[in-house]
Coordinates of C-alpha atoms in Angstrom, one line a residue:
M20 CA -86.9 46.5 -84.7
N21 CA -89.4 43.8 -85.3
D22 CA -90.8 41.6 -82.2
K23 CA -88.0 38.9 -83.9
E24 CA -86.0 40.8 -84.0
A25 CA -85.7 42.2 -80.3
R26 CA -86.0 38.2 -78.9
L27 CA -82.9 37.4 -81.1
R28 CA -80.8 40.3 -79.3
R29 CA -81.9 39.5 -76.2
L30 CA -80.5 35.5 -76.1
P31 CA -77.9 35.4 -73.6
S32 CA -74.0 34.9 -74.6
V33 CA -72.2 32.3 -73.8
D34 CA -69.8 33.9 -71.0
S35 CA -72.8 35.3 -69.7
L36 CA -75.1 32.2 -69.2
L37 CA -71.2 30.3 -67.6
G38 CA -71.2 33.2 -65.0
Q39 CA -74.7 31.7 -63.6
T40 CA -74.8 29.4 -60.4
P41 CA -76.3 26.7 -61.5
I42 CA -73.6 26.9 -64.4
Q43 CA -70.3 26.1 -62.4
E44 CA -71.9 23.5 -60.8
L45 CA -72.7 21.5 -63.4
I46 CA -69.0 22.7 -64.4
D47 CA -67.7 20.9 -61.1
S48 CA -69.3 17.7 -62.5
H49 CA -68.5 17.4 -65.5
S50 CA -65.9 18.7 -68.1
R51 CA -66.3 22.9 -68.9
E52 CA -65.9 21.8 -72.4
L53 CA -69.0 20.1 -72.1
V54 CA -71.0 22.3 -70.7
I55 CA -69.6 25.1 -73.2
D56 CA -71.3 22.7 -75.7
S57 CA -74.3 22.3 -74.2
I58 CA -74.5 25.9 -73.4
R59 CA -73.7 27.0 -76.9
Q60 CA -76.5 24.3 -78.7
T61 CA -79.0 25.5 -76.8
I62 CA -78.2 29.3 -77.6
D63 CA -78.2 28.0 -81.5
S64 CA -81.2 25.5 -80.9
A65 CA -83.0 28.7 -79.5
R66 CA -82.4 31.4 -82.0
Q67 CA -83.0 28.9 -84.8
A68 CA -86.7 28.3 -83.2
I69 CA -87.1 32.1 -83.2
V70 CA -86.0 32.8 -86.9
D71 CA -88.1 30.3 -87.4
S72 CA -91.1 32.0 -85.1
R73 CA -91.4 28.4 -83.6
P74 CA -92.6 29.0 -80.1
V75 CA -89.2 29.1 -77.1
E76 CA -89.0 29.8 -73.8
T77 CA -85.6 32.0 -73.8
D78 CA -85.8 33.5 -70.2
L79 CA -82.3 32.4 -68.1
R80 CA -84.5 29.6 -65.9
A81 CA -85.3 27.7 -69.4
L82 CA -82.2 28.5 -70.6
L83 CA -80.5 27.1 -67.6
S84 CA -82.7 24.0 -67.2
R85 CA -82.8 23.1 -71.5
V86 CA -78.5 23.3 -70.7
E87 CA -78.6 21.2 -67.8
Q88 CA -81.2 18.4 -70.0
H89 CA -78.8 18.6 -72.8
L90 CA -75.6 18.2 -70.6
R91 CA -77.5 15.0 -69.3
E92 CA -79.1 13.4 -72.8
S93 CA -74.5 14.1 -74.2
T94 CA -73.1 12.4 -71.8
R95 CA -75.9 9.3 -71.1
P96 CA -74.0 5.9 -72.0
S97 CA -76.1 4.7 -75.8
L98 CA -76.5 1.5 -74.2
R99 CA -79.3 1.1 -71.2
P100 CA -81.0 -1.0 -68.8
V101 CA -84.7 -0.9 -69.6
I102 CA -88.0 -2.8 -68.8
N103 CA -89.3 -5.5 -71.2
A104 CA -92.6 -5.3 -70.3
T105 CA -92.7 -6.8 -74.5
G106 CA -93.7 -10.9 -72.9
V107 CA -90.6 -11.9 -74.9
I108 CA -88.2 -14.1 -73.0
I109 CA -85.5 -14.3 -75.1
H110 CA -85.7 -10.7 -76.4
T111 CA -82.9 -10.2 -79.3
N112 CA -82.8 -7.1 -79.8
L113 CA -83.2 -6.4 -75.8
G114 CA -79.7 -8.0 -74.9
R115 CA -82.0 -11.8 -75.1
A116 CA -80.8 -12.9 -71.8
V117 CA -80.9 -11.6 -68.8
L118 CA -77.7 -13.4 -66.8
S119 CA -78.0 -14.5 -62.5
V120 CA -77.3 -12.3 -60.2
A121 CA -74.9 -14.9 -59.5
A122 CA -73.2 -14.9 -63.1
R123 CA -72.9 -11.2 -62.7
E124 CA -71.4 -11.1 -59.3
A125 CA -68.5 -13.9 -61.2
M126 CA -68.0 -10.5 -63.6
L127 CA -67.9 -8.2 -61.1
A128 CA -65.1 -10.0 -60.1
A129 CA -63.6 -10.9 -62.5
A130 CA -62.9 -7.6 -64.0
S131 CA -62.3 -6.1 -60.2
S132 CA -58.9 -8.1 -59.7
Y133 CA -56.6 -9.7 -61.8
N134 CA -56.7 -13.4 -62.7
N135 CA -55.6 -16.4 -63.3
L136 CA -57.1 -16.1 -66.6
E137 CA -54.4 -18.0 -68.8
F138 CA -52.1 -18.9 -65.8
D139 CA -51.9 -22.2 -63.9
L140 CA -52.1 -22.7 -60.6
G141 CA -50.5 -25.5 -60.4
T142 CA -47.3 -25.5 -62.2
G143 CA -46.6 -21.8 -62.0
K144 CA -46.4 -21.5 -65.6
R145 CA -48.6 -20.5 -68.7
G146 CA -51.5 -21.6 -69.0
S147 CA -55.1 -21.8 -71.6
R148 CA -58.1 -20.2 -71.1
L149 CA -60.1 -22.8 -73.4
S150 CA -59.8 -24.7 -70.3
H151 CA -61.9 -22.7 -67.5
A152 CA -65.1 -24.2 -68.6
G153 CA -64.5 -27.5 -69.6
Q154 CA -65.2 -29.6 -66.7
L155 CA -68.3 -28.3 -65.9
L156 CA -69.6 -28.1 -70.4
R157 CA -68.3 -32.2 -70.1
A158 CA -70.4 -32.3 -66.6
L159 CA -73.5 -31.8 -67.9
T160 CA -73.7 -32.8 -71.2
G161 CA -71.9 -35.7 -71.3
A162 CA -69.5 -35.3 -74.0
E163 CA -65.4 -35.6 -74.0
D164 CA -64.4 -31.8 -74.2
A165 CA -65.2 -28.0 -74.9
V166 CA -64.5 -25.1 -76.4
V167 CA -66.0 -21.7 -76.4
V168 CA -66.2 -19.4 -79.1
N169 CA -67.7 -15.3 -79.4
N170 CA -71.3 -16.9 -80.3
N171 CA -72.1 -20.1 -82.1
A172 CA -72.0 -18.9 -85.9
S173 CA -68.1 -18.7 -85.3
A174 CA -68.1 -21.8 -83.5
L175 CA -70.2 -23.1 -87.1
V176 CA -67.4 -21.4 -88.5
L177 CA -64.8 -21.9 -86.1
I178 CA -65.6 -26.2 -87.0
L179 CA -66.5 -26.2 -90.4
S180 CA -62.9 -23.8 -91.4
A181 CA -60.7 -25.8 -89.4
L182 CA -62.7 -29.3 -90.4
A183 CA -63.6 -29.3 -93.8
Q184 CA -61.9 -26.3 -95.9
D185 CA -61.8 -26.6 -99.1
R186 CA -63.7 -30.3 -98.8
E187 CA -67.8 -31.1 -98.2
V188 CA -70.3 -30.5 -96.4
V189 CA -73.9 -32.6 -97.0
I190 CA -76.5 -30.9 -95.7
S191 CA -80.2 -31.2 -95.9
R192 CA -82.0 -28.7 -98.7
G193 CA -84.7 -28.0 -95.1
Q194 CA -82.0 -27.1 -92.9
L195 CA -80.2 -24.1 -95.5
V196 CA -81.4 -21.5 -92.7
E197 CA -81.5 -18.1 -91.6
I198 CA -80.3 -16.7 -89.0
G199 CA -80.9 -13.3 -87.5
G200 CA -79.7 -10.4 -89.1
G201 CA -79.6 -11.9 -92.2
F202 CA -76.8 -14.2 -92.0
R203 CA -77.4 -17.3 -93.7
I204 CA -75.7 -21.0 -93.5
P205 CA -74.6 -21.0 -97.2
D206 CA -73.1 -17.9 -97.1
I207 CA -71.1 -19.2 -93.8
M208 CA -70.1 -22.5 -95.5
R209 CA -68.5 -20.1 -98.5
E210 CA -67.0 -17.8 -96.3
S211 CA -65.3 -21.2 -94.7
G212 CA -64.4 -22.5 -97.5
A213 CA -66.3 -25.3 -97.4
H214 CA -68.8 -26.6 -100.4
L215 CA -72.0 -26.6 -99.8
V216 CA -73.7 -30.1 -100.9
E217 CA -77.4 -30.0 -100.6
V218 CA -80.0 -33.4 -100.4
G219 CA -83.1 -34.5 -100.2
T220 CA -86.0 -31.7 -100.4
T221 CA -87.3 -28.7 -99.3
N222 CA -89.6 -31.2 -96.7
R223 CA -88.6 -34.3 -96.5
T224 CA -84.8 -36.1 -97.0
R225 CA -83.5 -39.9 -95.0
T226 CA -80.1 -41.1 -94.1
A227 CA -80.7 -42.6 -97.8
D228 CA -79.9 -38.8 -99.4
F229 CA -77.4 -38.6 -97.4
A230 CA -75.4 -41.9 -98.4
A231 CA -75.8 -41.0 -102.0
A232 CA -74.5 -37.7 -102.0
L233 CA -70.8 -38.8 -100.7
S234 CA -68.3 -38.5 -103.1
E235 CA -64.2 -39.0 -101.8
R236 CA -64.4 -35.1 -101.5
A237 CA -67.0 -34.9 -98.7
A238 CA -65.7 -34.3 -94.7
M239 CA -68.5 -33.4 -92.4
L240 CA -72.1 -34.3 -92.2
L241 CA -74.4 -31.7 -90.6
R242 CA -77.6 -31.1 -89.0
V243 CA -78.8 -27.4 -88.4
H244 CA -81.7 -27.5 -86.4
A245 CA -85.1 -25.5 -87.0
S246 CA -84.2 -23.2 -83.8
N247 CA -86.1 -20.7 -85.2
F248 CA -88.9 -21.4 -87.6
K249 CA -91.2 -24.9 -87.5
Q250 CA -92.5 -27.1 -91.1
V251 CA -95.6 -28.5 -89.9
G252 CA -97.4 -31.4 -91.9
F253 CA -95.7 -33.9 -94.9
V254 CA -92.1 -33.0 -93.9
E255 CA -89.2 -35.3 -92.6
Q256 CA -85.5 -35.0 -91.7
P257 CA -83.7 -38.3 -90.7
P258 CA -83.1 -39.1 -86.8
L259 CA -79.6 -38.0 -85.9
S260 CA -78.2 -40.8 -84.6
E261 CA -78.9 -42.9 -88.0
L262 CA -76.7 -39.7 -89.3
A263 CA -73.9 -39.9 -87.2
A264 CA -73.9 -43.5 -87.7
L265 CA -73.4 -43.1 -91.0
A266 CA -70.6 -40.4 -90.9
R267 CA -68.3 -42.9 -88.1
E268 CA -69.8 -45.8 -91.7
R269 CA -68.0 -43.7 -93.4
G270 CA -65.2 -42.1 -92.0
L271 CA -66.7 -38.8 -91.9
L272 CA -67.9 -36.0 -89.7
A273 CA -71.3 -35.8 -87.9
V274 CA -72.1 -32.3 -86.5
D275 CA -75.4 -31.4 -85.1
D276 CA -75.8 -27.0 -85.1
L277 CA -78.7 -27.1 -81.9
G278 CA -78.8 -23.1 -82.7
S279 CA -80.2 -22.3 -79.4
G280 CA -79.4 -25.1 -77.1
T281 CA -80.9 -26.6 -74.1
L282 CA -80.2 -28.7 -71.5
L283 CA -83.4 -28.8 -69.6
D284 CA -87.0 -31.0 -70.8
T285 CA -88.8 -27.7 -72.3
A286 CA -91.7 -30.0 -72.7
S287 CA -92.0 -29.7 -68.6
F288 CA -93.3 -25.8 -69.2
G289 CA -95.8 -26.5 -71.4
L290 CA -94.1 -25.7 -74.4
E291 CA -93.1 -27.6 -77.4
R292 CA -90.0 -30.3 -76.6
E293 CA -87.0 -28.9 -77.9
P294 CA -83.9 -30.9 -78.4
T295 CA -81.6 -31.4 -75.7
I296 CA -77.4 -31.1 -75.9
Q297 CA -77.5 -33.8 -73.9
E298 CA -79.8 -36.4 -76.5
S299 CA -77.2 -35.0 -79.1
V300 CA -74.4 -35.5 -77.6
A301 CA -75.5 -39.2 -76.6
A302 CA -76.9 -39.3 -81.1
G303 CA -73.0 -40.2 -81.5
V304 CA -71.9 -36.6 -83.2
D305 CA -68.5 -35.4 -83.0
L306 CA -69.0 -32.3 -82.6
V307 CA -72.9 -29.9 -81.1
C308 CA -72.5 -26.8 -81.2
F309 CA -75.0 -24.0 -79.8
S310 CA -76.1 -20.5 -77.9
G311 CA -74.8 -19.3 -74.3
D312 CA -77.1 -16.8 -74.4
K313 CA -80.3 -18.4 -75.8
L314 CA -82.5 -20.6 -73.6
L315 CA -79.2 -21.7 -71.8
G316 CA -79.3 -18.5 -70.4
G317 CA -75.9 -16.6 -70.5
P318 CA -73.3 -14.5 -71.6
Q319 CA -73.6 -14.6 -75.6
A320 CA -71.0 -17.4 -76.6
G321 CA -71.0 -19.9 -79.1
I322 CA -70.3 -23.3 -77.3
I323 CA -69.0 -26.3 -79.2
V324 CA -68.8 -30.6 -77.4
G325 CA -68.0 -33.2 -78.2
R326 CA -65.9 -35.7 -79.0
S327 CA -61.5 -34.9 -77.6
G328 CA -60.1 -35.2 -81.3
A329 CA -62.2 -33.2 -83.0
I330 CA -62.2 -30.3 -79.9
E331 CA -58.3 -30.3 -79.9
A332 CA -58.1 -29.9 -83.3
L333 CA -60.6 -26.8 -83.4
K334 CA -58.6 -25.4 -80.2
R335 CA -55.4 -25.6 -83.0
H336 CA -57.0 -23.6 -85.3
P337 CA -56.0 -20.0 -85.9
L338 CA -59.2 -19.1 -85.8
A339 CA -59.7 -20.2 -81.9
R340 CA -57.5 -17.3 -81.5
A341 CA -59.4 -14.8 -83.0
L342 CA -63.5 -16.5 -81.5
R343 CA -62.3 -17.0 -78.8
V344 CA -63.9 -15.0 -75.9
D345 CA -62.4 -12.7 -72.6
K346 CA -62.6 -13.5 -69.0
L347 CA -65.9 -11.3 -68.2
T348 CA -67.1 -14.0 -70.3
Y349 CA -66.0 -17.3 -68.8
A350 CA -66.9 -15.8 -64.9
A351 CA -70.2 -15.6 -66.5
L352 CA -70.9 -18.9 -68.4
I353 CA -68.8 -20.8 -65.6
A354 CA -71.2 -19.0 -62.9
T355 CA -74.4 -20.2 -65.4
L356 CA -73.1 -23.5 -66.1
Q357 CA -72.9 -24.1 -61.5
H358 CA -76.8 -23.3 -61.4
Y359 CA -77.3 -26.7 -63.3
R360 CA -75.0 -28.7 -62.1
R361 CA -76.1 -27.7 -58.7
G362 CA -79.4 -28.2 -59.9
E363 CA -81.5 -24.5 -58.9
A364 CA -81.1 -23.7 -62.8
L365 CA -85.0 -22.9 -62.4
K366 CA -84.7 -20.7 -58.7
C367 CA -81.2 -18.6 -59.7
I368 CA -81.9 -18.5 -64.2
P369 CA -83.6 -15.4 -64.8
V370 CA -84.6 -17.1 -68.3
W371 CA -86.2 -20.8 -66.9
Q372 CA -87.7 -18.4 -63.6
M373 CA -89.7 -16.7 -66.2
I374 CA -90.4 -19.7 -68.3
S375 CA -91.7 -21.3 -65.2
R376 CA -93.1 -18.3 -63.3
P377 CA -96.7 -19.5 -61.9
L378 CA -99.9 -18.1 -63.9
D379 CA -101.4 -17.1 -60.5
D380 CA -98.3 -14.9 -59.9
I381 CA -98.1 -13.1 -62.8
R382 CA -101.6 -12.4 -62.4
A383 CA -101.4 -10.7 -59.2
R384 CA -98.8 -8.9 -59.9
A385 CA -100.6 -7.5 -63.3
S386 CA -103.9 -6.6 -60.5
F387 CA -101.2 -4.7 -58.8
W388 CA -99.9 -2.7 -61.5
A389 CA -103.5 -2.0 -62.9
E390 CA -104.5 -0.6 -59.1
A391 CA -101.9 2.0 -59.1
V392 CA -101.9 3.0 -62.9
G393 CA -105.4 2.1 -64.0
G394 CA -106.5 -0.1 -66.3
V395 CA -107.8 -3.6 -67.0
I396 CA -106.4 -7.9 -66.6
I397 CA -106.3 -9.3 -69.8
E398 CA -105.3 -12.9 -70.7
G399 CA -102.5 -12.9 -73.6
E400 CA -100.1 -15.1 -74.0
S401 CA -96.1 -14.5 -73.7
T402 CA -93.3 -16.4 -76.1
V403 CA -89.4 -17.5 -75.6
G404 CA -88.4 -15.6 -78.2
G405 CA -84.4 -15.6 -79.7
G406 CA -84.3 -18.3 -82.4
S407 CA -85.6 -20.9 -79.6
L408 CA -88.7 -22.4 -79.6
P409 CA -91.0 -21.1 -82.7
G410 CA -94.5 -20.2 -82.8
A411 CA -94.4 -21.5 -78.9
T412 CA -96.5 -19.6 -76.1
L413 CA -97.4 -19.8 -72.4
P414 CA -100.3 -18.2 -71.0
T415 CA -100.0 -14.9 -69.3
A416 CA -101.9 -12.1 -68.3
L417 CA -101.5 -8.7 -69.6
L418 CA -102.2 -4.9 -68.2
A419 CA -103.9 -3.4 -70.9
V420 CA -104.2 0.6 -71.3
D421 CA -106.7 1.9 -73.1
C422 CA -105.7 5.1 -74.5
D423 CA -106.2 7.4 -77.6
A424 CA -103.2 7.4 -79.0
P425 CA -101.2 4.3 -78.3
D426 CA -98.3 5.1 -80.1
L427 CA -97.9 8.7 -77.9
I428 CA -97.6 6.2 -75.0
T429 CA -95.0 3.6 -76.4
A430 CA -92.7 7.0 -77.5
R431 CA -93.4 8.6 -73.9
L432 CA -92.0 5.1 -71.6
R433 CA -89.4 4.5 -74.5
Q434 CA -87.9 7.7 -72.9
A435 CA -88.2 7.6 -69.6
E436 CA -85.8 7.7 -67.1
T437 CA -85.7 4.0 -67.2
P438 CA -87.0 3.3 -70.8
V439 CA -90.0 0.4 -70.8
I440 CA -90.6 -1.5 -73.8
A441 CA -94.2 -2.3 -74.5
R442 CA -96.5 -3.5 -77.5
I443 CA -99.5 -2.1 -78.8
A444 CA -102.8 -4.6 -79.8
D445 CA -106.2 -3.6 -80.6
G446 CA -105.6 -0.1 -79.8
R447 CA -104.6 -0.7 -76.4
V448 CA -101.4 -0.9 -75.0
L449 CA -100.0 -4.1 -72.9
L450 CA -97.4 -4.6 -70.8
D451 CA -96.1 -8.5 -69.6
P452 CA -95.3 -8.8 -66.3
R453 CA -93.8 -12.5 -67.1
T454 CA -90.8 -10.7 -67.9
V455 CA -90.2 -7.7 -65.5
L456 CA -87.4 -8.3 -63.0
P457 CA -89.0 -8.0 -59.7
A458 CA -87.0 -4.5 -58.6
Q459 CA -88.5 -3.2 -62.1
D460 CA -92.4 -2.4 -60.9
E461 CA -90.9 1.7 -59.4
A462 CA -89.1 2.3 -62.6
L463 CA -92.2 1.1 -64.4
L464 CA -95.1 2.3 -62.0
Q465 CA -93.6 6.0 -62.4
A466 CA -92.8 5.6 -66.5
L467 CA -96.8 4.7 -66.7
Q468 CA -98.1 7.8 -64.7
D469 CA -96.0 10.5 -66.8
A470 CA -96.3 8.3 -70.2
I471 CA -100.7 7.9 -69.2

């Protein structure tokens, strides 16, 4: 018998491992079926390693440890909290906006009890979930009414399906944008049943171009804000107020798709100026739609505000039910909007906390990290991200870790108990304190120590 055959024979059976005390403890905290599956997977993996002449530990302690590790990994949820050290504040791949404490508590309260989602406490009769955020949105934006759906793409689909199906929607060629995941405005319009009419050129469109394109089949003038790209140089787009006036004159609707809508003036934080939701409403358009989980800093949602007649038509459309949001989204959204109503957005909403964080505070935190794990402090830039303020950056201080294999270090950081997502530049691992939550320092430093 050769050595390989001898090692294969020495591998324990499933039953023999089941009799071990550590395994019995695992069965007590998990199901027997899960533990047996982990034992089989561990033995099969060890057997294959021996056959392939790869190094593998087959003593009892090592096998028991690997069973426990396999069980832990196989039962770990695929959706996990991570530490965002990239410096991208609204990171689409990492879940976009982090919710405020009040928003999280509101979601927990809504999930932990029955609630009046569709019940009128005054009359004791059935109510409508579509009414819950309306009062706050009216007060904050100046609009007559509002409706909430599950994201901004679905908001646009609902608007086009309900108000422009089989009719023409006029849009500037320079605004035929592609949003995340490869979804394009022309494709969305086609699926809604609306007919696209392009006017102007890629870089220049005027109000006269819209007027010249109007026919008897026209239903709507659409402005799509370039929230995820920027045109510079010889460019022109008509003022929103002019489009709204033209629409009123011709008996049509004017709609503004803001994408990443903001209630605050971004220029006050050293960023480029993003058009606010209030300004779009004041310009006289019939409907404005925007995201809930970008610059608003709330949960994923598509929010539509505007004239009461147009909003009522959206609420009555069959798609409104298919695209409606649940009690958890309403709870988080209302709590987020209340921060703005109380004038406490900068203090309470994480997106705005990060945007407004003083550079001295960021530098002090980076220095604390460097003292704990090594590395040097360098100047750098954070970005807003999430299809918001393209090209706009904020000055920051970065912890830079020099290493021979930065890809290996970032891979190890991603495998930490709480994964850390960093970035690499000039052969160094960079971590930006701006986007790391205050309570995450200990986990981040432990992951760094383990990785380097």
